[in-house]
Amino acid sequence: MTFERKEMEARYRLFEQGVLQDQRSYYHHAIEVNEQAAASANRWRATFALIAGIASIIIALLASDATPGDAFAACYQAAPNVDETCTFTVKYIIPVLLVISVVAPALGAAFTTLADLYQWDRLTAIYTTATKSLAIADALSPLDEMDDPVYLASLDAFAEGTLRVMRDETSQWGQLIKTPDALQKYIDEAKQTADNIGQ
């Protein structure tokens, strides 16, 4: 099939704008979204770790003098002549801080699980690699100074390179949803153990 030069140039411009530039902007947007999601999850994990640490330190400071016979022990028994602040601290503040020191790490772990589930860092790496590969494909784009046969060959290489990047990026999704071999082996062993116990 032979193409006129103007038709080849039109095909190039159409493919560049409709496919390459569109895909590039999609990759940039996907990188930005995944980086923001990963950063947000990391911030929440760090925040909950900080809250748990502060709560634990406060509990340690409040309870550091708690030995039998001390004022703290007397406060805990809530004798009638004991300071109300001491009673309030022992009966309300310390239990709340204990709950916080247990719940905050659990919430942080939930964000860790969320990050593992959505794999934002891995997606960012996939899209970053795809963006770099698009730049390589774009380097194959035809130039106006080229002769017609060279221009056509360059156009084909440019289009094929761009489509290959898109196919490679799409194939990565299959790897993301595939259960890792070690996890699948563990699941199979757990099912086998459960079947053996049930018999």
Tab-separated table of C-alpha atoms in Angstrom:
chain	number	residue	atom	x	y	z
A	1	MET	CA	0.000	0.000	0.000
A	2	THR	CA	1.427	3.354	-0.930
A	3	PHE	CA	0.634	6.580	0.838
A	4	GLU	CA	0.935	10.134	-0.317
A	5	ARG	CA	3.263	12.238	1.802
A	6	LYS	CA	0.434	14.453	3.074
A	7	GLU	CA	-1.578	11.389	4.070
A	8	MET	CA	1.413	9.967	5.974
A	9	GLU	CA	1.894	13.285	7.762
A	10	ALA	CA	-1.812	13.420	8.604
A	11	ARG	CA	-1.689	9.880	9.981
A	12	TYR	CA	1.350	10.784	12.051
A	13	ARG	CA	-0.289	13.906	13.510
A	14	LEU	CA	-3.508	12.027	14.200
A	15	PHE	CA	-1.696	9.146	15.914
A	16	GLU	CA	0.571	11.476	17.865
A	17	GLN	CA	-2.305	13.588	19.205
A	18	GLY	CA	-4.951	10.882	19.522
A	19	VAL	CA	-2.836	8.096	20.932
A	20	LEU	CA	0.625	9.109	22.113
A	21	GLN	CA	-0.201	12.441	23.756
A	22	ASP	CA	-3.444	11.099	25.210
A	23	GLN	CA	-1.690	8.062	26.659
A	24	ARG	CA	1.152	10.197	27.996
A	25	SER	CA	-1.275	12.530	29.788
A	26	TYR	CA	-3.117	9.498	31.189
A	27	TYR	CA	0.140	8.067	32.542
A	28	HIS	CA	1.103	11.395	34.118
A	29	HIS	CA	-2.323	11.655	35.754
A	30	ALA	CA	-2.158	8.047	36.987
A	31	ILE	CA	1.307	8.636	38.458
A	32	GLU	CA	0.089	11.747	40.266
A	33	VAL	CA	-3.026	10.034	41.656
A	34	ASN	CA	-1.117	6.962	42.859
A	35	GLU	CA	1.675	9.032	44.424
A	36	GLN	CA	-0.897	11.139	46.286
A	37	ALA	CA	-2.748	8.048	47.521
A	38	ALA	CA	0.479	6.399	48.702
A	39	ALA	CA	1.625	9.593	50.427
A	40	SER	CA	-1.744	9.977	52.128
A	41	ALA	CA	-1.686	6.390	53.408
A	42	ASN	CA	1.878	6.882	54.671
A	43	ARG	CA	0.870	10.105	56.449
A	44	TRP	CA	-2.017	8.353	58.186
A	45	ARG	CA	0.217	5.442	59.216
A	46	ALA	CA	2.784	7.848	60.655
A	47	THR	CA	0.069	9.881	62.393
A	48	PHE	CA	-1.415	6.824	64.089
A	49	ALA	CA	2.055	5.610	65.092
A	50	LEU	CA	2.780	9.035	66.597
A	51	ILE	CA	-0.543	9.069	68.463
A	52	ALA	CA	0.128	5.580	69.837
A	53	GLY	CA	3.636	6.588	70.896
A	54	ILE	CA	2.469	9.758	72.644
A	55	ALA	CA	-0.340	7.891	74.415
A	56	SER	CA	2.103	5.210	75.573
A	57	ILE	CA	4.584	7.803	76.854
A	58	ILE	CA	1.864	9.633	78.792
A	59	ILE	CA	0.663	6.349	80.309
A	60	ALA	CA	4.225	5.475	81.282
A	61	LEU	CA	4.734	8.880	82.905
A	62	LEU	CA	1.446	8.718	84.793
A	63	ALA	CA	2.006	5.169	85.937
A	64	SER	CA	5.745	5.428	86.647
A	65	ASP	CA	5.200	6.172	90.323
A	66	ALA	CA	2.500	3.556	90.761
A	67	THR	CA	3.848	1.302	93.486
A	68	PRO	CA	1.778	-0.153	96.336
A	69	GLY	CA	1.405	2.281	99.216
A	70	ASP	CA	2.101	5.387	97.129
A	71	ALA	CA	-0.242	8.252	96.555
A	72	PHE	CA	-1.052	6.766	93.147
A	73	ALA	CA	-2.320	3.561	94.727
A	74	ALA	CA	-4.319	5.574	97.223
A	75	CYS	CA	-5.707	7.594	94.358
A	76	TYR	CA	-6.741	4.438	92.531
A	77	GLN	CA	-8.631	3.213	95.582
A	78	ALA	CA	-10.445	6.563	95.570
A	79	ALA	CA	-10.434	7.198	99.293
A	80	PRO	CA	-12.708	10.086	100.327
A	81	ASN	CA	-9.822	12.440	101.085
A	82	VAL	CA	-7.979	11.889	97.772
A	83	ASP	CA	-7.658	14.682	95.228
A	84	GLU	CA	-10.413	14.598	92.569
A	85	THR	CA	-7.896	15.239	89.777
A	86	CYS	CA	-5.977	12.129	90.756
A	87	THR	CA	-9.153	10.054	90.760
A	88	PHE	CA	-10.219	11.437	87.384
A	89	THR	CA	-6.785	10.680	85.916
A	90	VAL	CA	-6.745	7.092	87.126
A	91	LYS	CA	-10.353	6.238	86.336
A	92	TYR	CA	-10.786	8.026	83.013
A	93	ILE	CA	-7.635	9.379	81.398
A	94	ILE	CA	-5.421	6.299	81.745
A	95	PRO	CA	-8.056	3.871	80.370
A	96	VAL	CA	-8.703	6.201	77.422
A	97	LEU	CA	-4.968	6.446	76.755
A	98	LEU	CA	-4.682	2.652	76.978
A	99	VAL	CA	-7.431	2.263	74.386
A	100	ILE	CA	-5.743	4.838	72.147
A	101	SER	CA	-2.381	3.071	72.483
A	102	VAL	CA	-4.015	-0.159	71.291
A	103	VAL	CA	-6.414	1.192	68.646
A	104	ALA	CA	-4.019	3.649	66.957
A	105	PRO	CA	-1.524	0.966	65.830
A	106	ALA	CA	-4.445	-1.133	64.564
A	107	LEU	CA	-5.651	1.801	62.473
A	108	GLY	CA	-2.108	2.304	61.194
A	109	ALA	CA	-1.997	-1.374	60.256
A	110	ALA	CA	-5.274	-0.921	58.374
A	111	PHE	CA	-3.614	1.753	56.229
A	112	THR	CA	-0.665	-0.583	55.678
A	113	THR	CA	-3.096	-3.247	54.486
A	114	LEU	CA	-4.800	-0.693	52.263
A	115	ALA	CA	-1.456	0.235	50.699
A	116	ASP	CA	-0.664	-3.452	50.137
A	117	LEU	CA	-4.087	-4.038	48.627
A	118	TYR	CA	-4.054	-1.137	46.174
A	119	GLN	CA	-0.287	-1.308	45.482
A	120	TRP	CA	0.031	2.405	44.771
A	121	ASP	CA	3.836	2.269	44.733
A	122	ARG	CA	3.834	-0.546	42.206
A	123	LEU	CA	1.310	1.250	39.993
A	124	THR	CA	3.435	4.384	40.128
A	125	ALA	CA	6.441	2.335	39.009
A	126	ILE	CA	4.455	0.761	36.155
A	127	TYR	CA	3.215	4.109	34.864
A	128	THR	CA	6.619	5.757	35.287
A	129	THR	CA	8.237	3.000	33.240
A	130	ALA	CA	5.490	3.281	30.630
A	131	THR	CA	6.036	7.049	30.418
A	132	LYS	CA	9.759	6.545	29.849
A	133	SER	CA	9.037	3.888	27.234
A	134	LEU	CA	6.664	6.285	25.467
A	135	ALA	CA	9.517	8.780	25.251
A	136	ILE	CA	11.622	6.109	23.546
A	137	ALA	CA	8.790	5.346	21.117
A	138	ASP	CA	8.354	9.070	20.480
A	139	ALA	CA	12.022	9.296	19.532
A	140	LEU	CA	11.203	7.044	16.568
A	141	SER	CA	8.686	9.544	15.196
A	142	PRO	CA	9.229	10.620	11.609
A	143	LEU	CA	10.856	13.925	10.709
A	144	ASP	CA	9.783	16.250	7.923
A	145	GLU	CA	13.251	16.029	6.316
A	146	MET	CA	12.962	12.265	5.723
A	147	ASP	CA	12.351	10.771	2.277
A	148	ASP	CA	8.976	9.094	1.773
A	149	PRO	CA	10.113	5.449	2.268
A	150	VAL	CA	12.130	6.368	5.369
A	151	TYR	CA	9.249	8.510	6.662
A	152	LEU	CA	6.826	5.601	6.256
A	153	ALA	CA	9.216	3.170	7.983
A	154	SER	CA	9.725	5.655	10.804
A	155	LEU	CA	5.964	6.163	11.113
A	156	ASP	CA	5.449	2.394	11.359
A	157	ALA	CA	8.207	2.056	13.981
A	158	PHE	CA	6.771	4.992	15.939
A	159	ALA	CA	3.228	3.584	15.902
A	160	GLU	CA	4.344	0.043	16.714
A	161	GLY	CA	6.596	1.258	19.533
A	162	THR	CA	3.768	3.287	21.063
A	163	LEU	CA	1.308	0.401	20.816
A	164	ARG	CA	3.904	-1.987	22.291
A	165	VAL	CA	4.276	0.291	25.320
A	166	MET	CA	0.511	0.264	25.760
A	167	ARG	CA	0.373	-3.547	25.454
A	168	ASP	CA	3.210	-3.936	27.964
A	169	GLU	CA	1.477	-1.613	30.423
A	170	THR	CA	-1.782	-3.540	30.002
A	171	SER	CA	-0.022	-6.870	30.559
A	172	GLN	CA	1.231	-5.586	33.919
A	173	TRP	CA	-2.360	-5.573	35.164
A	174	GLY	CA	-2.478	-9.340	34.862
A	175	GLN	CA	0.530	-9.564	37.151
A	176	LEU	CA	-1.150	-7.279	39.673
A	177	ILE	CA	-4.270	-9.407	40.008
A	178	LYS	CA	-2.440	-12.740	39.983
A	179	THR	CA	-2.121	-14.334	43.408
A	180	PRO	CA	1.570	-14.626	44.371
A	181	ASP	CA	2.865	-18.209	44.339
A	182	ALA	CA	3.853	-18.165	48.027
A	183	LEU	CA	0.403	-16.920	49.038
A	184	GLN	CA	-1.334	-19.500	46.851
A	185	LYS	CA	0.825	-22.254	48.372
A	186	TYR	CA	-0.080	-21.066	51.885
A	187	ILE	CA	-3.797	-21.003	50.998
A	188	ASP	CA	-3.609	-24.514	49.538
A	189	GLU	CA	-1.796	-25.818	52.643
A	190	ALA	CA	-4.338	-24.139	54.937
A	191	LYS	CA	-7.222	-25.727	53.000
A	192	GLN	CA	-5.514	-29.122	53.180
A	193	THR	CA	-4.991	-28.735	56.939
A	194	ALA	CA	-8.636	-27.719	57.399
A	195	ASP	CA	-9.778	-30.725	55.356
A	196	ASN	CA	-7.585	-33.053	57.442
A	197	ILE	CA	-8.977	-31.644	60.698
A	198	GLY	CA	-12.556	-31.940	59.431
A	199	GLN	CA	-12.166	-35.662	58.667
